[in-house]
Coordinates of C-alpha atoms and ligand atoms in Angstrom, one line a residue:
X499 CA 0.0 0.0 0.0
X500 CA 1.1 3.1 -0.9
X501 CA 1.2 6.2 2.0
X502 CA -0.4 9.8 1.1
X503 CA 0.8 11.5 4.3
X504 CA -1.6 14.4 5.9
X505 CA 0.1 18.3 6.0
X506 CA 0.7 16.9 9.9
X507 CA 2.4 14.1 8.9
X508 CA 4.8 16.3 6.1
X509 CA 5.8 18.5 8.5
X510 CA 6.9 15.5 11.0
X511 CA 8.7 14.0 7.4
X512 CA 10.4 17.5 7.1
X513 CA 11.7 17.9 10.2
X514 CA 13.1 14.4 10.3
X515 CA 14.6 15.5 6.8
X516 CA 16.0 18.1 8.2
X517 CA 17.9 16.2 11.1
X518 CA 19.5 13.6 8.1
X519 CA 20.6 17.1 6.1
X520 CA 22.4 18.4 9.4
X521 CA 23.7 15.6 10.2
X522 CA 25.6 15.0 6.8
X523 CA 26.6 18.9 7.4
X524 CA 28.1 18.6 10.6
X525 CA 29.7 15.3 9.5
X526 CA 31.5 16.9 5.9
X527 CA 34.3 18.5 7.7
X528 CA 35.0 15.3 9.2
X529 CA 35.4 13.2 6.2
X530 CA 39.3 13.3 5.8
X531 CA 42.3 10.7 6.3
X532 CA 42.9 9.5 9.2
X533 CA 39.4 9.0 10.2
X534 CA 38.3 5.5 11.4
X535 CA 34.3 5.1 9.3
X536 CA 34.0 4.2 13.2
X537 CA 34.6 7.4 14.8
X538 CA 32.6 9.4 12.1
X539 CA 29.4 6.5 13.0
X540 CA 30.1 7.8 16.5
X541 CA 29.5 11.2 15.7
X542 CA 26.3 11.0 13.8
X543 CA 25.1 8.7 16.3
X544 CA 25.7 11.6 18.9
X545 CA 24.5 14.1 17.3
X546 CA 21.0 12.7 16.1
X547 CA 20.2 11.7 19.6
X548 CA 21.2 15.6 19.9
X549 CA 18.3 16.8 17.7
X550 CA 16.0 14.5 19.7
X551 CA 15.8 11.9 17.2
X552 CA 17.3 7.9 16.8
X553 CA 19.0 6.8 14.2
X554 CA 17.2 4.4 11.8
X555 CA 18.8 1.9 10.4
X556 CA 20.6 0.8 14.0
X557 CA 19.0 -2.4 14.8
X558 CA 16.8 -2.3 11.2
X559 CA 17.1 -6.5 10.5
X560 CA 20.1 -6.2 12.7
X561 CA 21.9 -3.8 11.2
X562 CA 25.1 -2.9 13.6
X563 CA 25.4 0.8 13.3
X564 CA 23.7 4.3 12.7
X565 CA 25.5 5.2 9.5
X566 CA 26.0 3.0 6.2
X567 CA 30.1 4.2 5.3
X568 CA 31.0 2.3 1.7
X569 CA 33.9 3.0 0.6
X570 CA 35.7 2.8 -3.0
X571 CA 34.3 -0.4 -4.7
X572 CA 31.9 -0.7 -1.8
X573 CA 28.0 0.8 -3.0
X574 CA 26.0 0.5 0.1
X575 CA 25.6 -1.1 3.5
X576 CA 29.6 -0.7 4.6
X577 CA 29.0 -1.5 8.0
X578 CA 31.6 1.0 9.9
X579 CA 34.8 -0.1 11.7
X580 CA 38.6 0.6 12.4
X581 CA 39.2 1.5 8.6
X582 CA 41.3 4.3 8.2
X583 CA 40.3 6.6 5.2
X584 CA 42.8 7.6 2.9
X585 CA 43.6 10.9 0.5
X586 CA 41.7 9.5 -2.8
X587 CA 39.1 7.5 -1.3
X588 CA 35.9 8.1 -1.8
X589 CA 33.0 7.4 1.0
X590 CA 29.3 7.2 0.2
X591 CA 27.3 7.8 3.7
X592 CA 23.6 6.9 4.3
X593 CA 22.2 8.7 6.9
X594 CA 18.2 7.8 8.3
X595 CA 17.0 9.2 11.7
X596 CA 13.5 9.0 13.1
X597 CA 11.8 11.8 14.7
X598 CA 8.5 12.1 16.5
X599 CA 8.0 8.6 14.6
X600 CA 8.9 9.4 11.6
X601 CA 11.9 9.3 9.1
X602 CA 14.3 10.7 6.7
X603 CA 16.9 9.0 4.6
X604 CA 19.3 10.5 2.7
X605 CA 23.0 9.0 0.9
X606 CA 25.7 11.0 0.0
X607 CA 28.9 10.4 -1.8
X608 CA 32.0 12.1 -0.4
X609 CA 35.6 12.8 -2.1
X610 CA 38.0 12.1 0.6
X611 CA 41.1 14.7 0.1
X612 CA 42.0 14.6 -4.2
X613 CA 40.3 11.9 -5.7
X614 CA 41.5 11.1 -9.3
X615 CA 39.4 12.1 -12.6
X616 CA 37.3 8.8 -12.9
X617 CA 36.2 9.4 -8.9
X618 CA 35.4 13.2 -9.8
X619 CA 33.4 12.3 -13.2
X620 CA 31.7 9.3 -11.0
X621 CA 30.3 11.6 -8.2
X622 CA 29.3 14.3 -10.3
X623 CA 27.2 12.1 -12.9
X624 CA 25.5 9.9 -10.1
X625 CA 24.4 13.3 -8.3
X626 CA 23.2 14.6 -12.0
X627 CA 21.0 11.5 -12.2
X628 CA 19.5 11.9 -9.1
X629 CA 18.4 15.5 -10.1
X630 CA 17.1 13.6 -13.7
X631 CA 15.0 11.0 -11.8
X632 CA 13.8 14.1 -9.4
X633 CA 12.8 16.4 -12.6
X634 CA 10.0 13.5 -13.3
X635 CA 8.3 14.1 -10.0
X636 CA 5.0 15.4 -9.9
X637 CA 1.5 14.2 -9.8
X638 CA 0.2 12.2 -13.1
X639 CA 3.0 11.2 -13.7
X640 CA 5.0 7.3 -12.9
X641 CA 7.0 5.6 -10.3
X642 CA 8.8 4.6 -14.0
X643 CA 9.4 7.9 -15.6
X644 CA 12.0 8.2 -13.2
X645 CA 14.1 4.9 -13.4
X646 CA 13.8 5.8 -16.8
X647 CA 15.4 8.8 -16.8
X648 CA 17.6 8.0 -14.1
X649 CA 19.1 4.7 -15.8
X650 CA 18.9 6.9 -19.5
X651 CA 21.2 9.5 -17.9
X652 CA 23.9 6.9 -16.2
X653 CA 24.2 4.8 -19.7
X654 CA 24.6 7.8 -21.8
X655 CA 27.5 8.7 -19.2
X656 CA 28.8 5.1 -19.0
X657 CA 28.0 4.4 -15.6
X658 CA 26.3 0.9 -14.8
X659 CA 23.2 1.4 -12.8
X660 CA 22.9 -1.2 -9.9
X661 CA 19.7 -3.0 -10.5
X662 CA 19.4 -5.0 -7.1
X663 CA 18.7 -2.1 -4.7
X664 CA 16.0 0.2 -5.3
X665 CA 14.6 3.5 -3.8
X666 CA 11.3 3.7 -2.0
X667 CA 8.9 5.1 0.2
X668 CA 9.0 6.8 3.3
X669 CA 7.1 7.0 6.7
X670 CA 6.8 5.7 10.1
X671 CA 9.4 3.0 8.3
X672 CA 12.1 3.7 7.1
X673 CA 11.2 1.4 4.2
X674 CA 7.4 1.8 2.2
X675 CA 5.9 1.0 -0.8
X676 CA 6.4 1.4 -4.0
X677 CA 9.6 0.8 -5.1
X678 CA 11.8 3.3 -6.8
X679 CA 14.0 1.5 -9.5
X680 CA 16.9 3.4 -11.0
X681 CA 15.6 1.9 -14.3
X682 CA 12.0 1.9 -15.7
X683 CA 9.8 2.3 -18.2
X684 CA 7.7 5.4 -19.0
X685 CA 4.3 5.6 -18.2
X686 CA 4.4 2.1 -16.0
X687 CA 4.4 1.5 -12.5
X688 CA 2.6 3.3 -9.9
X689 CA 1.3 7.0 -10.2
X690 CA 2.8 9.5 -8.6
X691 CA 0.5 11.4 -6.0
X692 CA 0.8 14.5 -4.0
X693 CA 1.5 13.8 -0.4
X694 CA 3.0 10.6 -1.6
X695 CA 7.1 10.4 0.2
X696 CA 9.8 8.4 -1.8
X697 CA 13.3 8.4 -1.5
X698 CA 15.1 8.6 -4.9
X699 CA 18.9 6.7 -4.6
X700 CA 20.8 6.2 -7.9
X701 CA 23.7 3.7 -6.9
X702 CA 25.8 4.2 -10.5
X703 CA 29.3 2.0 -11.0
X704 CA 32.2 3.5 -13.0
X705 CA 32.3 0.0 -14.6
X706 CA 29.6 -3.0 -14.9
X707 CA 26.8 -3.1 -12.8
X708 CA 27.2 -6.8 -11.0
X709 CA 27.3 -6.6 -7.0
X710 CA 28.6 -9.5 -5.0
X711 CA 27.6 -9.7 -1.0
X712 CA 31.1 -10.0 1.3
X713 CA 31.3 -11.9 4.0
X714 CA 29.7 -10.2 6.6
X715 CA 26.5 -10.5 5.0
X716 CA 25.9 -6.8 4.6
X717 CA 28.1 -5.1 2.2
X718 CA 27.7 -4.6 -1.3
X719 CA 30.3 -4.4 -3.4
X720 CA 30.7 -4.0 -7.5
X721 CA 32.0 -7.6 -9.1
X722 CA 34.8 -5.6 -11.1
X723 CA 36.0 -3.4 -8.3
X724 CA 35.1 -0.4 -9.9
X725 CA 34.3 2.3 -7.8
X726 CA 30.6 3.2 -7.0
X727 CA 28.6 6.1 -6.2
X728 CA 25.6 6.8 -4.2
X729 CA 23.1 9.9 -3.9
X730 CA 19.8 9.9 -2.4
X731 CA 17.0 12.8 -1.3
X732 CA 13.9 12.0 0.4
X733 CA 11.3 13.9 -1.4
X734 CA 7.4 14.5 -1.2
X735 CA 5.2 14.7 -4.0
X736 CA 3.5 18.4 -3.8
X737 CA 0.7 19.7 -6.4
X738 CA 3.0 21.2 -9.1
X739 CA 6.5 19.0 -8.4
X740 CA 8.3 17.9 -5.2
X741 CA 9.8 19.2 -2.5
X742 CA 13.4 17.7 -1.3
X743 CA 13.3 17.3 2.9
X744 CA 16.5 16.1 3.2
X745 CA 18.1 19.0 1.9
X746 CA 18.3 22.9 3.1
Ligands
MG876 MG1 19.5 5.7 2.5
MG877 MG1 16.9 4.6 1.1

C-alpha cells in the first residue's frame, strides 16, 4: 500500500529531513584521512540523539550501526569499523533518523582529500542522475518515468546502474511501498500522488553493474571493483512537483 501523508504528517517527514541534512553537514568537515568510518558513525550517532531523534537503520534487521560508510568499490551497507580513510578514497554515507516517529533517509557520496578524474566524473554524474530521476516528480505522472530517466542519464554517461537495490517510500518506516528502481519504463508502474514520500537513490558503477555480498552478510560491493557512487533525497510529492526534505 502506498502512503499519502496528511500536511501533519509532512511537516513531522520535514523535520526528520531536516535532522538527516544536518547531520551530513556537521559530518563533511570530518570526512578526511585518518578517520576511522567508526569514529565518524560515533558522531552522527551523537548528534542525532542531539536533535531529539534515533538513528534508523541501528538495529533495522540487525543492522550494527547508525551510518551505512561504503567506501571505493563498496556501494551500500559498509557496516563501519577501524578502517582508516585515505587521500583519494571516496565514501558514500547513508544517513536515516526518526523523529517524533517518523523518518528521513538520505546518501551522499563524499571525495575524501584529491580523488582522481574517474572518482570526480563518478560523483558528479551519479548526483546529475539523481536531479534527472527528481525532474520526473509530480503528480500524473509514474513511479517509472523516473528509473527511466535516471538509468537513460547513467548509460549515456557510462555508468552501470545497480539493479538490485532500489529507492522507496518513506514513513513511520524507514522502508514503504512502492519501489523506486533506478531503471524503468515510461508511463508504468505506480502513479505518482501528492502527499506521496519516496526516496530517490541512484547507486551508479564507474564500470559494470554486477554486486557480490562480502562476507559479513551486509556489504555490497561492485564484481569488477570499480568504484561506485551513491546519492539519495527524500522527497514528497507536492501539487506542481516535489519538494526535497532532506536537503536545506
Ligand atoms: Mg539511504
Ligand atoms: Mg533509502
Amino acid at each position: 500500500m502506498i502512503n499519502i501523508r496528511s500536511q501533519r504528517e509532512v511537516e513531522l517527514l520535514r523535520q526528520a529531513g531536516k535532522i538527516v541534512y544536518l547531520t551530513h553537514q556537521y559530518l563533511k568537515p570530518f570526512i578526511k584521512e585518518g578517520i576511522t568510518t567508526k569514529e565518524l558513525d560515533k558522531k552522527a550517532e551523537k548528534f542525532i540523539l542531539s536533535q531529539g531523534a534515533t538513528p534508523s537503520f541501528k538495529g533495522y534487521d540487525g543492522f550494527p550501526a547508525t551510518l551505512c560508510t561504503s567506501i571505493n568499490d563498496e556501494i551500500v551497507h559498509g557496516i563501519p569499523g577501524n578502517r582508516k580513510l585515505v587521500n583519494g578514497d571516496i565514501i558514500s554515507i547513508d544517513i536515516g533518523a526518526c523523529y517524533k516517529g517518523y523518518h528521513g533517509d538520505s546518501a551522499w557520496s563524499y571525495p575524501v582529500g584529491k580523488i582522481n578524474e574517474d572518482k570526480e566524473y563518478l560523483l558528479e554524474h551519479t548526483r546529475c542522475a539523481l536531479y534527472e530521476g527528481l525532474k520526473q516528480v509530480k503528480p500524473g505522472n509514474h513511479i517509472g518515468d523516473i528509473g527511466y530517466a535516471i538509468e537513460k542519464y547513467a548509460k549515456s554517461h557510462q555508468l552501470g546502474v545497480v539493479k538490485e537495490l532500489v529507492g522507496h517510500g518513506v514513513g513511520c518506516s524507514i522502508h514503504e511501498d512502492p519501489e523506486v528502481p533506478n531503471y524503468g519504463i515510461p508511463h508504468t508502474g505506480p502513479v505518482l500522488k501528492e502527499g506521496m514520500v519516496i526516496a530517490i537513490e541512484p547507486m551508479l558503477n564507474l564500470g559494470s553493474a554486477e554486486i557480490c555480498i562480502l562476507d559479513d552478510d551486509w556489504t555490497i560491493v561492485s564484481e569488477d571493483e570499480s568504484p561506485s557512487a551513491h546519492y539519495e533525497h527524500t522527497i514528497v510529492v507536492t501539487k506542481t512537483g516535489y519538494e526535497i526534505l532532506t536537503g536545506e
